[in-house]
Amino acid sequence: MNITFSLDEINEVAQQILDQNPNKVILFHGEMGAGKTTLIKALAKKLGVNDVTSSPTFSLVNEYQNTENQTIYHFDFYRLKTEIEALDMGADEYLYSGNWCFIEWAEKIPSLIPDSHSIITISIAEDNKRFLELS
C-alpha cells in the first residue's frame, strides 16, 4: 500500500492501514518529524485505546489497553546504545506476545525483530504532506 496524505487525514490513513491486515508487529521507519508517533497514536485510537498516548522516548515502551482489554505496545528505541539494553527490558517477550507492537527505531534491535512483521515507511513529501509505504 502506498499513499500520500496530509496530517489532518491521519485517522483515515490509520484505518486504511488496519484494513490491510498488517502483521501485529509493525516497524516504523522515517526521519525525525516525519509523523511516526502521530500515526501510532492514530492507530492506537482506531484499535480502541481511549487513554492519552505519547512517545515512549524515555521509558522505551508504553503499554495501552483498548476497549476490548487487548494490550498494545509502543516502543521507541532511539536512545538505545545496544540490543542488550532491549533484551534487559524484556523486549523479546513483548515482541513475541501476540499483541500489537508498534516499533520506532527498530534498526537498533535488528536481531530481535520477529520474522512476521510489517514495515511502514513515512517520508515528508511536497506541501507538507506525507508519503507512506506499507510492506
Short mmCIF file of C-alpha atoms in Angstrom, two decimals:
data_model
loop_
_atom_site.label_atom_id
_atom_site.label_comp_id
_atom_site.label_asym_id
_atom_site.label_seq_id
_atom_site.Cartn_x
_atom_site.Cartn_y
_atom_site.Cartn_z
CA MET A 1 0.00 0.00 0.00
CA ASN A 2 1.31 3.43 -0.96
CA ILE A 3 -0.49 6.63 -0.03
CA THR A 4 0.18 10.36 0.10
CA PHE A 5 -1.77 12.23 2.76
CA SER A 6 -1.87 15.32 4.92
CA LEU A 7 -1.70 15.07 8.69
CA ASP A 8 -5.37 16.05 9.03
CA GLU A 9 -6.18 12.77 7.23
CA ILE A 10 -4.18 10.67 9.69
CA ASN A 11 -7.20 8.91 11.25
CA GLU A 12 -8.45 7.77 7.84
CA VAL A 13 -4.95 6.58 6.93
CA ALA A 14 -4.74 4.61 10.19
CA GLN A 15 -7.98 2.84 9.31
CA GLN A 16 -6.71 2.09 5.80
CA ILE A 17 -3.60 0.52 7.30
CA LEU A 18 -5.64 -1.68 9.64
CA ASP A 19 -7.91 -2.67 6.75
CA GLN A 20 -4.79 -4.14 5.06
CA ASN A 21 -4.49 -6.68 7.94
CA PRO A 22 -0.81 -6.00 8.66
CA ASN A 23 1.21 -8.21 10.98
CA LYS A 24 0.79 -7.20 14.62
CA VAL A 25 4.46 -6.26 14.86
CA ILE A 26 4.91 -3.11 12.79
CA LEU A 27 8.23 -1.34 12.30
CA PHE A 28 8.05 2.40 11.62
CA HIS A 29 10.81 3.97 9.56
CA GLY A 30 11.22 7.64 8.81
CA GLU A 31 13.27 10.65 9.75
CA MET A 32 12.54 12.64 12.90
CA GLY A 33 9.44 14.73 12.39
CA ALA A 34 8.03 12.53 9.62
CA GLY A 35 4.99 11.60 11.72
CA LYS A 36 5.75 8.13 13.06
CA THR A 37 4.47 8.84 16.59
CA THR A 38 1.45 10.75 15.27
CA LEU A 39 0.49 7.77 13.11
CA ILE A 40 0.98 5.33 16.00
CA LYS A 41 -1.35 7.47 18.15
CA ALA A 42 -3.97 7.33 15.38
CA LEU A 43 -3.57 3.54 15.05
CA ALA A 44 -3.96 3.08 18.81
CA LYS A 45 -7.11 5.19 18.73
CA LYS A 46 -8.53 3.14 15.84
CA LEU A 47 -7.75 -0.03 17.82
CA GLY A 48 -9.89 1.28 20.69
CA VAL A 49 -7.36 2.91 23.02
CA ASN A 50 -9.05 5.74 24.93
CA ASP A 51 -6.05 6.68 27.08
CA VAL A 52 -3.76 9.55 26.19
CA THR A 53 -0.91 8.17 24.09
CA SER A 54 2.57 9.62 23.92
CA SER A 55 6.05 8.78 22.71
CA PRO A 56 7.94 6.38 24.99
CA THR A 57 11.27 8.05 24.25
CA PHE A 58 12.45 7.90 27.86
CA SER A 59 10.60 4.81 29.08
CA LEU A 60 11.32 2.85 25.85
CA VAL A 61 7.83 1.26 25.90
CA ASN A 62 4.32 2.46 26.63
CA GLU A 63 1.57 -0.06 27.24
CA TYR A 64 -2.07 0.64 26.46
CA GLN A 65 -5.30 -1.29 26.91
CA ASN A 66 -8.09 -0.94 24.40
CA THR A 67 -11.84 -1.21 24.97
CA GLU A 68 -11.64 -4.98 24.41
CA ASN A 69 -8.92 -5.31 27.07
CA GLN A 70 -6.25 -6.09 24.47
CA THR A 71 -2.73 -4.80 25.04
CA ILE A 72 -0.94 -2.53 22.59
CA TYR A 73 2.76 -1.74 22.96
CA HIS A 74 4.51 1.33 21.55
CA PHE A 75 8.31 1.18 21.53
CA ASP A 76 10.82 3.93 20.83
CA PHE A 77 14.34 2.52 20.73
CA TYR A 78 16.02 5.77 19.64
CA ARG A 79 18.01 6.09 22.87
CA LEU A 80 19.30 2.50 22.94
CA LYS A 81 23.02 2.07 22.66
CA THR A 82 22.97 -1.74 22.27
CA GLU A 83 20.49 -4.55 21.69
CA ILE A 84 21.43 -5.88 25.13
CA GLU A 85 19.52 -2.97 26.66
CA ALA A 86 16.39 -4.10 24.81
CA LEU A 87 16.89 -7.69 25.99
CA ASP A 88 17.37 -6.47 29.55
CA MET A 89 13.96 -4.79 29.45
CA GLY A 90 12.35 -7.96 28.07
CA ALA A 91 11.69 -6.62 24.56
CA ASP A 92 11.75 -10.12 23.09
CA GLU A 93 8.86 -11.17 25.35
CA TYR A 94 6.80 -8.18 24.21
CA LEU A 95 7.57 -8.79 20.54
CA TYR A 96 6.50 -12.44 20.64
CA SER A 97 3.44 -11.86 22.87
CA GLY A 98 0.92 -11.84 20.02
CA ASN A 99 -0.10 -8.29 20.94
CA TRP A 100 0.16 -5.23 18.71
CA CYS A 101 3.72 -3.88 18.83
CA PHE A 102 4.46 -0.56 17.16
CA ILE A 103 8.21 -0.01 16.98
CA GLU A 104 10.07 3.21 16.23
CA TRP A 105 13.82 2.95 15.54
CA ALA A 106 13.69 -0.84 15.10
CA GLU A 107 17.05 -0.68 13.32
CA LYS A 108 18.55 -0.53 16.84
CA ILE A 109 17.32 -4.10 17.55
CA PRO A 110 17.67 -5.94 14.21
CA SER A 111 18.20 -9.45 15.59
CA LEU A 112 15.18 -9.21 17.92
CA ILE A 113 12.57 -8.48 15.24
CA PRO A 114 10.18 -11.40 14.58
CA ASP A 115 10.18 -12.80 11.05
CA SER A 116 6.47 -11.96 10.74
CA HIS A 117 6.32 -8.19 10.77
CA SER A 118 5.13 -5.33 8.63
CA ILE A 119 7.01 -2.16 7.80
CA ILE A 120 5.64 1.35 7.48
CA THR A 121 7.97 3.90 5.95
CA ILE A 122 6.95 7.55 6.18
CA SER A 123 8.64 10.41 4.40
CA ILE A 124 7.86 14.08 4.04
CA ALA A 125 6.54 14.97 0.60
CA GLU A 126 5.65 18.25 -1.09
CA ASP A 127 3.24 20.72 0.51
CA ASN A 128 3.90 19.27 3.99
CA LYS A 129 2.19 16.02 3.01
CA ARG A 130 3.45 12.59 3.94
CA PHE A 131 4.18 9.61 1.74
CA LEU A 132 3.55 6.25 3.38
CA GLU A 133 4.52 2.79 2.21
CA LEU A 134 3.22 -0.33 3.96
CA SER A 135 5.04 -3.57 3.21
#
